[in-house]
């Protein structure tokens, strides 16, 4: 029997909180107690120790250093993550045992980790159904108390992924690699995404405008659409380019405001969905969604360019080229709006473990998530001036929390169509990321940029400072 036809959801799960509450805020070990000097000393002393122990000539030092540097770096971090003290005392935890939160069904795992389990080990075992959540617990609740039962140390699984997948992908970023990753991810099925994104089908952070009551997911996303249009001073007749347009919701919104919009995405499903939505809204004549790599965007000029949470996929190595490409596509008096996921500079080990999880399971190739100073440097080097910046991490936490509630509500549909493993991966991703964004481990930035020319009309922003 053929599966029933996919019927998109028309509303999202109810939400009781503006942002997910914080029952037990806990800090772990991280950069504030980490010594780069000790790391460097370790890397330099290891080959010297090897040569002295072997009675070999110091002439071999450069070669031994070449081969020992990466293992020394890894070993130091493995050790330090295990013994480092948290940046501040961990207080307020209930003091419950691991089995109050998890049911470990695998006997070998249970024997090996009676008190705390490495977070990466938990993730893999949970996806393989070797571990379940304890009866009466949900993922959000379990993760809020993760410092009771999880350790944020590097495992062999982390090291293997980092060396064999993350580094090669970061260094390469070919069109073929990016196409394969994007299409495997975003062409999985519109139903998969609709079951957590809801009717707006927007896979980027929404915006809170009312802290006195919980706005719906649809309200958060509508707030964001309005905010973006306001920040770029979108006018009727503007030629707008939306790079990484996803399912086309912003492109259609801009067209309804009178803009002539070109959207760009590598997702085939997204292209079809976006053009259908444009037709439904009666603006198909003002929306053209191109299914192509961003590097193949036709060379023409646009008054406004938007890029919401796609630039991370460009990668660190290609980022400056991307920014220069955008500059050349933008009119001299135009505005470029960049919304990009970012990371805090003062990292904690949990941030790194979460980042590796995200790179492996959720956003492969999205390695250009970085601290704000790096993003601004890239923009300024490419000839842009920053008109203003907003950090919207707490808004992202609220958005992710609502996505999580949608996912839980649609569990039976997800499991029936995609299986338990995919359900559990996204369950963990959405819950953990909501916490990560709330506590500042990762965040999201909105930058309003323009070309840094002497004649640019900077006074236009004086009375148009639109805050997130």
mmCIF file of N, CA, C and O in Angstrom, residues 61-117:
data_model
loop_
_atom_site.group_PDB
_atom_site.id
_atom_site.type_symbol
_atom_site.label_atom_id
_atom_site.label_comp_id
_atom_site.label_asym_id
_atom_site.label_seq_id
_atom_site.Cartn_x
_atom_site.Cartn_y
_atom_site.Cartn_z
ATOM 1 N N UNK A 61 64.632 16.921 14.317
ATOM 2 C CA UNK A 61 63.542 17.591 15.057
ATOM 3 C C UNK A 61 62.407 18.082 14.149
ATOM 4 O O UNK A 61 61.228 17.818 14.441
ATOM 5 N N UNK A 62 62.695 18.815 13.048
ATOM 6 C CA UNK A 62 61.581 19.305 12.209
ATOM 7 C C UNK A 62 60.683 18.185 11.687
ATOM 8 O O UNK A 62 59.451 18.324 11.669
ATOM 9 N N UNK A 63 61.292 17.071 11.288
ATOM 10 C CA UNK A 63 60.506 15.966 10.741
ATOM 11 C C UNK A 63 59.644 15.315 11.827
ATOM 12 O O UNK A 63 58.456 15.025 11.617
ATOM 13 N N UNK A 64 60.255 15.106 13.013
ATOM 14 C CA UNK A 64 59.487 14.504 14.115
ATOM 15 C C UNK A 64 58.370 15.437 14.559
ATOM 16 O O UNK A 64 57.246 15.006 14.863
ATOM 17 N N UNK A 65 58.654 16.740 14.576
ATOM 18 C CA UNK A 65 57.625 17.722 14.925
ATOM 19 C C UNK A 65 56.460 17.658 13.955
ATOM 20 O O UNK A 65 55.287 17.723 14.353
ATOM 21 N N UNK A 66 56.762 17.523 12.673
ATOM 22 C CA UNK A 66 55.720 17.465 11.651
ATOM 23 C C UNK A 66 54.755 16.316 11.913
ATOM 24 O O UNK A 66 53.535 16.464 11.795
ATOM 25 N N UNK A 67 55.308 15.167 12.276
ATOM 26 C CA UNK A 67 54.463 13.991 12.465
ATOM 27 C C UNK A 67 53.835 13.912 13.859
ATOM 28 O O UNK A 67 52.832 13.217 14.053
ATOM 29 N N UNK A 68 54.419 14.603 14.830
ATOM 30 C CA UNK A 68 53.916 14.491 16.207
ATOM 31 C C UNK A 68 53.002 15.640 16.608
ATOM 32 O O UNK A 68 52.300 15.549 17.628
ATOM 33 N N UNK A 69 52.976 16.727 15.840
ATOM 34 C CA UNK A 69 52.238 17.924 16.255
ATOM 35 C C UNK A 69 50.749 17.656 16.429
ATOM 36 O O UNK A 69 50.157 18.002 17.466
ATOM 37 N N UNK A 70 50.118 17.032 15.430
ATOM 38 C CA UNK A 70 48.674 16.783 15.514
ATOM 39 C C UNK A 70 48.324 15.787 16.614
ATOM 40 O O UNK A 70 47.407 16.048 17.407
ATOM 41 N N UNK A 71 49.034 14.651 16.730
ATOM 42 C CA UNK A 71 48.754 13.749 17.859
ATOM 43 C C UNK A 71 48.979 14.419 19.221
ATOM 44 O O UNK A 71 48.216 14.176 20.164
ATOM 45 N N UNK A 72 50.001 15.270 19.312
ATOM 46 C CA UNK A 72 50.254 15.977 20.574
ATOM 47 C C UNK A 72 49.120 16.934 20.889
ATOM 48 O O UNK A 72 48.671 17.037 22.041
ATOM 49 N N UNK A 73 48.667 17.643 19.868
ATOM 50 C CA UNK A 73 47.528 18.565 20.029
ATOM 51 C C UNK A 73 46.305 17.800 20.519
ATOM 52 O O UNK A 73 45.620 18.222 21.469
ATOM 53 N N UNK A 74 46.011 16.658 19.873
ATOM 54 C CA UNK A 74 44.838 15.865 20.241
ATOM 55 C C UNK A 74 44.965 15.306 21.655
ATOM 56 O O UNK A 74 44.022 15.368 22.455
ATOM 57 N N UNK A 75 46.151 14.767 21.964
ATOM 58 C CA UNK A 75 46.355 14.166 23.289
ATOM 59 C C UNK A 75 46.223 15.198 24.395
ATOM 60 O O UNK A 75 45.628 14.925 25.452
ATOM 61 N N UNK A 76 46.772 16.387 24.166
ATOM 62 C CA UNK A 76 46.688 17.440 25.178
ATOM 63 C C UNK A 76 45.225 17.809 25.441
ATOM 64 O O UNK A 76 44.802 17.949 26.595
ATOM 65 N N UNK A 77 44.459 17.973 24.369
ATOM 66 C CA UNK A 77 43.056 18.354 24.535
ATOM 67 C C UNK A 77 42.233 17.232 25.162
ATOM 68 O O UNK A 77 41.334 17.495 25.965
ATOM 69 N N UNK A 78 42.525 15.991 24.791
ATOM 70 C CA UNK A 78 41.834 14.869 25.420
ATOM 71 C C UNK A 78 42.092 14.853 26.922
ATOM 72 O O UNK A 78 41.163 14.681 27.724
ATOM 73 N N UNK A 79 43.341 15.042 27.288
ATOM 74 C CA UNK A 79 43.699 15.040 28.702
ATOM 75 C C UNK A 79 43.089 16.236 29.428
ATOM 76 O O UNK A 79 42.477 16.092 30.492
ATOM 77 N N UNK A 80 43.248 17.418 28.853
ATOM 78 C CA UNK A 80 42.807 18.624 29.550
ATOM 79 C C UNK A 80 41.288 18.651 29.731
ATOM 80 O O UNK A 80 40.789 19.075 30.776
ATOM 81 N N UNK A 81 40.560 18.200 28.706
ATOM 82 C CA UNK A 81 39.099 18.170 28.821
ATOM 83 C C UNK A 81 38.647 17.264 29.953
ATOM 84 O O UNK A 81 37.588 17.464 30.561
ATOM 85 N N UNK A 82 39.474 16.264 30.274
ATOM 86 C CA UNK A 82 39.131 15.311 31.334
ATOM 87 C C UNK A 82 39.391 15.877 32.724
ATOM 88 O O UNK A 82 38.619 15.628 33.663
ATOM 89 N N UNK A 83 40.463 16.650 32.873
ATOM 90 C CA UNK A 83 40.883 17.096 34.214
ATOM 91 C C UNK A 83 40.570 18.567 34.491
ATOM 92 O O UNK A 83 40.633 18.999 35.647
ATOM 93 N N UNK A 84 40.220 19.343 33.481
ATOM 94 C CA UNK A 84 40.029 20.782 33.679
ATOM 95 C C UNK A 84 38.846 21.079 34.595
ATOM 96 O O UNK A 84 37.817 20.385 34.563
ATOM 97 N N UNK A 85 38.990 22.088 35.394
ATOM 98 C CA UNK A 85 37.926 22.519 36.291
ATOM 99 C C UNK A 85 36.977 23.453 35.559
ATOM 100 O O UNK A 85 37.379 24.183 34.645
ATOM 101 N N UNK A 86 35.700 23.459 35.924
ATOM 102 C CA UNK A 86 34.760 24.382 35.283
ATOM 103 C C UNK A 86 35.141 25.834 35.557
ATOM 104 O O UNK A 86 35.817 26.132 36.553
ATOM 105 N N UNK A 87 34.694 26.728 34.677
ATOM 106 C CA UNK A 87 35.073 28.132 34.807
ATOM 107 C C UNK A 87 34.424 28.772 36.033
ATOM 108 O O UNK A 87 34.885 29.813 36.513
ATOM 109 N N UNK A 88 33.358 28.176 36.533
ATOM 110 C CA UNK A 88 32.770 28.598 37.810
ATOM 111 C C UNK A 88 32.110 27.396 38.457
ATOM 112 O O UNK A 88 31.777 26.418 37.782
ATOM 113 N N UNK A 89 31.950 27.438 39.749
ATOM 114 C CA UNK A 89 31.433 26.293 40.501
ATOM 115 C C UNK A 89 30.073 25.855 39.984
ATOM 116 O O UNK A 89 29.208 26.684 39.702
ATOM 117 N N UNK A 90 29.909 24.539 39.844
ATOM 118 C CA UNK A 90 28.642 23.987 39.377
ATOM 119 C C UNK A 90 27.725 23.747 40.570
ATOM 120 O O UNK A 90 27.873 22.765 41.293
ATOM 121 N N UNK A 91 26.783 24.645 40.749
ATOM 122 C CA UNK A 91 25.854 24.551 41.877
ATOM 123 C C UNK A 91 24.424 24.422 41.370
ATOM 124 O O UNK A 91 24.115 24.803 40.252
ATOM 125 N N UNK A 92 23.571 23.876 42.212
ATOM 126 C CA UNK A 92 22.151 23.779 41.889
ATOM 127 C C UNK A 92 21.710 22.472 41.268
ATOM 128 O O UNK A 92 20.512 22.247 41.080
ATOM 129 N N UNK A 93 22.658 21.604 40.929
ATOM 130 C CA UNK A 93 22.283 20.311 40.357
ATOM 131 C C UNK A 93 21.632 19.438 41.435
ATOM 132 O O UNK A 93 22.071 19.439 42.584
ATOM 133 N N UNK A 94 20.599 18.673 41.073
ATOM 134 C CA UNK A 94 19.877 17.880 42.083
ATOM 135 C C UNK A 94 20.700 16.765 42.705
ATOM 136 O O UNK A 94 20.351 16.266 43.776
ATOM 137 N N UNK A 95 21.767 16.318 42.046
ATOM 138 C CA UNK A 95 22.580 15.241 42.599
ATOM 139 C C UNK A 95 22.002 13.864 42.379
ATOM 140 O O UNK A 95 22.242 12.942 43.166
ATOM 141 N N UNK A 96 21.247 13.676 41.291
ATOM 142 C CA UNK A 96 20.646 12.382 41.001
ATOM 143 C C UNK A 96 21.580 11.516 40.164
ATOM 144 O O UNK A 96 22.418 12.026 39.427
ATOM 145 N N UNK A 97 21.441 10.199 40.251
ATOM 146 C CA UNK A 97 22.309 9.297 39.479
ATOM 147 C C UNK A 97 21.923 9.270 38.003
ATOM 148 O O UNK A 97 20.843 9.729 37.609
ATOM 149 N N UNK A 98 22.773 8.674 37.206
ATOM 150 C CA UNK A 98 22.557 8.599 35.761
ATOM 151 C C UNK A 98 21.224 7.943 35.419
ATOM 152 O O UNK A 98 20.517 8.383 34.505
ATOM 153 N N UNK A 99 20.861 6.878 36.165
ATOM 154 C CA UNK A 99 19.640 6.162 35.810
ATOM 155 C C UNK A 99 18.365 6.922 36.150
ATOM 156 O O UNK A 99 17.263 6.471 35.826
ATOM 157 N N UNK A 100 18.502 8.078 36.777
ATOM 158 C CA UNK A 100 17.327 8.938 36.970
ATOM 159 C C UNK A 100 16.959 9.650 35.675
ATOM 160 O O UNK A 100 15.834 10.144 35.530
ATOM 161 N N UNK A 101 17.902 9.686 34.748
ATOM 162 C CA UNK A 101 17.694 10.395 33.482
ATOM 163 C C UNK A 101 17.689 9.465 32.277
ATOM 164 O O UNK A 101 16.965 9.711 31.304
ATOM 165 N N UNK A 102 18.498 8.394 32.336
ATOM 166 C CA UNK A 102 18.648 7.508 31.190
ATOM 167 C C UNK A 102 18.444 6.055 31.591
ATOM 168 O O UNK A 102 18.757 5.656 32.711
ATOM 169 N N UNK A 103 17.941 5.277 30.648
ATOM 170 C CA UNK A 103 17.877 3.826 30.801
ATOM 171 C C UNK A 103 18.869 3.227 29.822
ATOM 172 O O UNK A 103 18.658 3.247 28.602
ATOM 173 N N UNK A 104 19.981 2.725 30.361
ATOM 174 C CA UNK A 104 21.030 2.155 29.513
ATOM 175 C C UNK A 104 20.723 0.671 29.316
ATOM 176 O O UNK A 104 20.862 -0.133 30.230
ATOM 177 N N UNK A 105 20.318 0.316 28.103
ATOM 178 C CA UNK A 105 19.909 -1.067 27.811
ATOM 179 C C UNK A 105 21.096 -1.944 27.441
ATOM 180 O O UNK A 105 21.024 -3.170 27.570
ATOM 181 N N UNK A 106 22.178 -1.343 26.988
ATOM 182 C CA UNK A 106 23.369 -2.089 26.622
ATOM 183 C C UNK A 106 24.207 -2.365 27.872
ATOM 184 O O UNK A 106 24.679 -1.438 28.536
ATOM 185 N N UNK A 107 24.406 -3.641 28.202
ATOM 186 C CA UNK A 107 25.093 -4.010 29.442
ATOM 187 C C UNK A 107 26.543 -3.542 29.458
ATOM 188 O O UNK A 107 27.064 -3.132 30.497
ATOM 189 N N UNK A 108 27.203 -3.611 28.317
ATOM 190 C CA UNK A 108 28.599 -3.186 28.253
ATOM 191 C C UNK A 108 28.733 -1.689 28.535
ATOM 192 O O UNK A 108 29.620 -1.253 29.272
ATOM 193 N N UNK A 109 27.843 -0.892 27.953
ATOM 194 C CA UNK A 109 27.842 0.546 28.211
ATOM 195 C C UNK A 109 27.547 0.836 29.676
ATOM 196 O O UNK A 109 28.172 1.700 30.293
ATOM 197 N N UNK A 110 26.563 0.134 30.226
ATOM 198 C CA UNK A 110 26.176 0.347 31.621
ATOM 199 C C UNK A 110 27.338 0.061 32.560
ATOM 200 O O UNK A 110 27.555 0.777 33.544
ATOM 201 N N UNK A 111 28.092 -0.983 32.262
ATOM 202 C CA UNK A 111 29.227 -1.341 33.113
ATOM 203 C C UNK A 111 30.385 -0.358 32.950
ATOM 204 O O UNK A 111 31.087 -0.041 33.913
ATOM 205 N N UNK A 112 30.578 0.134 31.747
ATOM 206 C CA UNK A 112 31.706 1.013 31.453
ATOM 207 C C UNK A 112 31.488 2.431 31.980
ATOM 208 O O UNK A 112 32.428 3.105 32.402
ATOM 209 N N UNK A 113 30.229 2.891 31.963
ATOM 210 C CA UNK A 113 29.924 4.263 32.374
ATOM 211 C C UNK A 113 28.821 4.256 33.446
ATOM 212 O O UNK A 113 27.672 4.588 33.170
ATOM 213 N N UNK A 114 29.163 3.875 34.681
ATOM 214 C CA UNK A 114 28.133 3.783 35.727
ATOM 215 C C UNK A 114 27.652 5.138 36.240
ATOM 216 O O UNK A 114 26.537 5.231 36.755
ATOM 217 N N UNK A 115 28.483 6.180 36.113
ATOM 218 C CA UNK A 115 28.126 7.486 36.668
ATOM 219 C C UNK A 115 27.914 8.551 35.603
ATOM 220 O O UNK A 115 26.902 9.234 35.594
ATOM 221 N N UNK A 116 28.907 8.717 34.721
ATOM 222 C CA UNK A 116 28.797 9.694 33.653
ATOM 223 C C UNK A 116 29.245 9.062 32.341
ATOM 224 O O UNK A 116 30.174 8.254 32.317
ATOM 225 N N UNK A 117 28.584 9.482 31.262
ATOM 226 C CA UNK A 117 28.885 8.941 29.951
ATOM 227 C C UNK A 117 29.316 10.084 29.037
ATOM 228 O O UNK A 117 28.717 11.174 29.083
#
